[in-house]
PDB file of C-alpha atoms in Angstrom:
ATOM      1  CA  MET A   1      12.216 -38.026  -9.373  1.00 57.00           C
ATOM      2  CA  ASP A   2      11.520 -38.190  -5.604  1.00 74.00           C
ATOM      3  CA  LEU A   3       7.721 -37.838  -5.590  1.00 77.00           C
ATOM      4  CA  MET A   4       7.393 -38.009  -1.783  1.00 77.00           C
ATOM      5  CA  GLY A   5      10.128 -35.398  -1.351  1.00 76.00           C
ATOM      6  CA  MET A   6       8.378 -33.087  -3.790  1.00 76.00           C
ATOM      7  CA  MET A   7       4.968 -33.530  -2.062  1.00 80.00           C
ATOM      8  CA  GLY A   8       6.596 -32.631   1.230  1.00 81.00           C
ATOM      9  CA  LYS A   9       8.235 -29.592  -0.364  1.00 81.00           C
ATOM     10  CA  LEU A  10       4.948 -28.517  -1.851  1.00 82.00           C
ATOM     11  CA  ARG A  11       3.203 -28.770   1.582  1.00 85.00           C
ATOM     12  CA  GLU A  12       6.064 -26.880   3.167  1.00 85.00           C
ATOM     13  CA  THR A  13       5.718 -24.175   0.460  1.00 84.00           C
ATOM     14  CA  GLN A  14       1.953 -23.941   0.909  1.00 87.00           C
ATOM     15  CA  GLN A  15       2.475 -23.353   4.651  1.00 88.00           C
ATOM     16  CA  LYS A  16       5.051 -20.626   3.972  1.00 88.00           C
ATOM     17  CA  ILE A  17       2.581 -18.963   1.594  1.00 88.00           C
ATOM     18  CA  GLU A  18      -0.142 -19.093   4.284  1.00 90.00           C
ATOM     19  CA  ASP A  19       2.354 -17.707   6.864  1.00 91.00           C
ATOM     20  CA  THR A  20       3.284 -14.878   4.422  1.00 90.00           C
ATOM     21  CA  LYS A  21      -0.426 -13.980   3.813  1.00 89.00           C
ATOM     22  CA  LYS A  22      -0.983 -13.764   7.559  1.00 92.00           C
ATOM     23  CA  ARG A  23       2.164 -11.662   7.991  1.00 92.00           C
ATOM     24  CA  LEU A  24       0.927  -9.280   5.178  1.00 92.00           C
ATOM     25  CA  ASP A  25      -2.138  -8.526   7.255  1.00 93.00           C
ATOM     26  CA  THR A  26       0.216  -6.739   9.604  1.00 94.00           C
ATOM     27  CA  VAL A  27       2.059  -4.782   6.881  1.00 93.00           C
ATOM     28  CA  LEU A  28       0.456  -1.365   6.586  1.00 96.00           C
ATOM     29  CA  ILE A  29       0.608   0.934   3.537  1.00 96.00           C
ATOM     30  CA  ASP A  30      -0.209   4.595   4.040  1.00 97.00           C
ATOM     31  CA  GLU A  31      -1.333   6.696   1.078  1.00 97.00           C
ATOM     32  CA  LYS A  32      -2.448  10.251   1.208  1.00 97.00           C
ATOM     33  CA  SER A  33      -3.708  12.950  -1.249  1.00 96.00           C
ATOM     34  CA  SER A  34      -1.067  15.345  -2.561  1.00 96.00           C
ATOM     35  CA  ASP A  35      -2.443  18.105  -0.283  1.00 97.00           C
ATOM     36  CA  GLY A  36      -2.649  15.803   2.762  1.00 96.00           C
ATOM     37  CA  LEU A  37      -6.352  16.321   3.273  1.00 97.00           C
ATOM     38  CA  LEU A  38      -7.151  12.515   2.989  1.00 97.00           C
ATOM     39  CA  LYS A  39      -5.150   9.595   4.218  1.00 98.00           C
ATOM     40  CA  VAL A  40      -5.888   5.927   3.728  1.00 97.00           C
ATOM     41  CA  THR A  41      -4.226   3.022   5.406  1.00 97.00           C
ATOM     42  CA  VAL A  42      -4.479  -0.478   3.964  1.00 97.00           C
ATOM     43  CA  THR A  43      -2.838  -3.870   4.697  1.00 95.00           C
ATOM     44  CA  ALA A  44      -0.666  -5.593   2.110  1.00 94.00           C
ATOM     45  CA  ASN A  45      -3.682  -7.855   1.713  1.00 92.00           C
ATOM     46  CA  ASN A  46      -5.854  -4.999   0.515  1.00 93.00           C
ATOM     47  CA  LYS A  47      -7.916  -4.513   3.602  1.00 95.00           C
ATOM     48  CA  ILE A  48      -8.701  -0.910   4.513  1.00 96.00           C
ATOM     49  CA  LYS A  49      -7.576  -0.276   8.141  1.00 96.00           C
ATOM     50  CA  SER A  50      -8.289   3.470   8.495  1.00 97.00           C
ATOM     51  CA  ILE A  51      -9.425   6.597   6.590  1.00 97.00           C
ATOM     52  CA  ALA A  52      -8.675  10.081   7.885  1.00 98.00           C
ATOM     53  CA  ILE A  53     -10.596  12.937   6.238  1.00 97.00           C
ATOM     54  CA  ASP A  54      -9.855  16.613   6.853  1.00 97.00           C
ATOM     55  CA  ASP A  55     -12.991  18.526   7.787  1.00 97.00           C
ATOM     56  CA  SER A  56     -12.634  20.828   4.798  1.00 96.00           C
ATOM     57  CA  LEU A  57     -13.453  17.887   2.499  1.00 96.00           C
ATOM     58  CA  LEU A  58     -16.775  17.344   4.245  1.00 95.00           C
ATOM     59  CA  GLU A  59     -18.281  20.430   2.584  1.00 95.00           C
ATOM     60  CA  ASP A  60     -18.015  19.063  -0.984  1.00 95.00           C
ATOM     61  CA  LYS A  61     -19.398  15.571  -1.455  1.00 96.00           C
ATOM     62  CA  ASP A  62     -18.176  15.269  -5.078  1.00 96.00           C
ATOM     63  CA  GLN A  63     -14.669  16.316  -4.137  1.00 96.00           C
ATOM     64  CA  LEU A  64     -14.509  13.901  -1.273  1.00 97.00           C
ATOM     65  CA  GLU A  65     -15.647  11.050  -3.455  1.00 97.00           C
ATOM     66  CA  ASP A  66     -12.975  11.849  -5.962  1.00 96.00           C
ATOM     67  CA  TYR A  67     -10.354  11.944  -3.260  1.00 97.00           C
ATOM     68  CA  LEU A  68     -11.460   8.634  -1.871  1.00 97.00           C
ATOM     69  CA  ILE A  69     -11.365   6.977  -5.252  1.00 97.00           C
ATOM     70  CA  LEU A  70      -7.932   8.312  -6.084  1.00 97.00           C
ATOM     71  CA  VAL A  71      -6.266   7.657  -2.761  1.00 97.00           C
ATOM     72  CA  ILE A  72      -7.782   4.231  -2.195  1.00 97.00           C
ATOM     73  CA  ASN A  73      -6.801   3.110  -5.659  1.00 97.00           C
ATOM     74  CA  LYS A  74      -3.204   4.274  -5.078  1.00 97.00           C
ATOM     75  CA  ALA A  75      -3.030   2.521  -1.758  1.00 97.00           C
ATOM     76  CA  ILE A  76      -4.375  -0.708  -3.244  1.00 96.00           C
ATOM     77  CA  GLU A  77      -1.861  -0.533  -6.044  1.00 96.00           C
ATOM     78  CA  LYS A  78       0.960  -0.274  -3.596  1.00 96.00           C
ATOM     79  CA  ALA A  79      -0.370  -3.016  -1.373  1.00 95.00           C
ATOM     80  CA  THR A  80      -0.846  -5.390  -4.351  1.00 94.00           C
ATOM     81  CA  ALA A  81       2.794  -4.826  -5.492  1.00 94.00           C
ATOM     82  CA  VAL A  82       4.010  -5.651  -1.875  1.00 93.00           C
ATOM     83  CA  ASN A  83       1.723  -8.638  -1.692  1.00 92.00           C
ATOM     84  CA  GLN A  84       2.823 -10.028  -5.058  1.00 91.00           C
ATOM     85  CA  GLY A  85       6.541  -9.357  -4.439  1.00 91.00           C
ATOM     86  CA  GLU A  86       6.346 -11.274  -1.082  1.00 89.00           C
ATOM     87  CA  LEU A  87       4.411 -14.207  -2.417  1.00 86.00           C
ATOM     88  CA  ASP A  88       6.486 -14.436  -5.603  1.00 87.00           C
ATOM     89  CA  ALA A  89       9.668 -14.543  -3.413  1.00 85.00           C
ATOM     90  CA  VAL A  90       8.244 -17.443  -1.374  1.00 82.00           C
ATOM     91  CA  THR A  91       7.035 -19.507  -4.406  1.00 79.00           C
ATOM     92  CA  LYS A  92      10.198 -19.003  -6.526  1.00 78.00           C
ATOM     93  CA  MET A  93      12.482 -19.748  -3.641  1.00 70.00           C
ATOM     94  CA  ASP A  94      10.740 -22.850  -2.356  1.00 59.00           C
ATOM     95  CA  MET A  95       8.840 -24.457  -5.151  1.00 57.00           C
ATOM     96  CA  PRO A  96      10.212 -27.651  -6.602  1.00 54.00           C
ATOM     97  CA  MET A  97      10.205 -27.400 -10.393  1.00 55.00           C
ATOM     98  CA  ILE A  98       7.776 -30.066 -11.653  1.00 54.00           C
ATOM     99  CA  PRO A  99       7.709 -30.344 -15.407  1.00 56.00           C
ATOM    100  CA  GLY A 100       4.660 -28.582 -16.822  1.00 56.00           C
ATOM    101  CA  MET A 101       3.885 -26.568 -13.657  1.00 52.00           C
ATOM    102  CA  GLU A 102       6.040 -23.533 -14.480  1.00 51.00           C
ATOM    103  CA  ASP A 103       3.121 -21.764 -16.072  1.00 53.00           C
ATOM    104  CA  MET A 104       1.018 -21.946 -13.024  1.00 50.00           C
ATOM    105  CA  PHE A 105       3.170 -19.409 -11.116  1.00 49.00           C
ATOM    106  CA  LYS A 106       3.400 -16.739 -13.832  1.00 47.00           C
TER     107      LYS A 106
END
């Protein structure tokens, strides 16, 4: 087992993971309510970038809060799936298999 080679590969993979995380800050996911009155944009790293609210929703605080919860949660679910898929692809493709470490990446 080439320990130095594996350590180099681990460092290289860590760098690819960091690069992927930075790139995911630029991947935008748009989600909107079924009637289009509320739109939320998040990054694939789950940072809210924008919220657009139709004026009609400003008249009913409870309705607006419900819309926000529903649409933000949907956007976060999509962003999390994109994020996980990208990071899984990097780690599975580049990680050297070290006995006993397989469970760390599940």
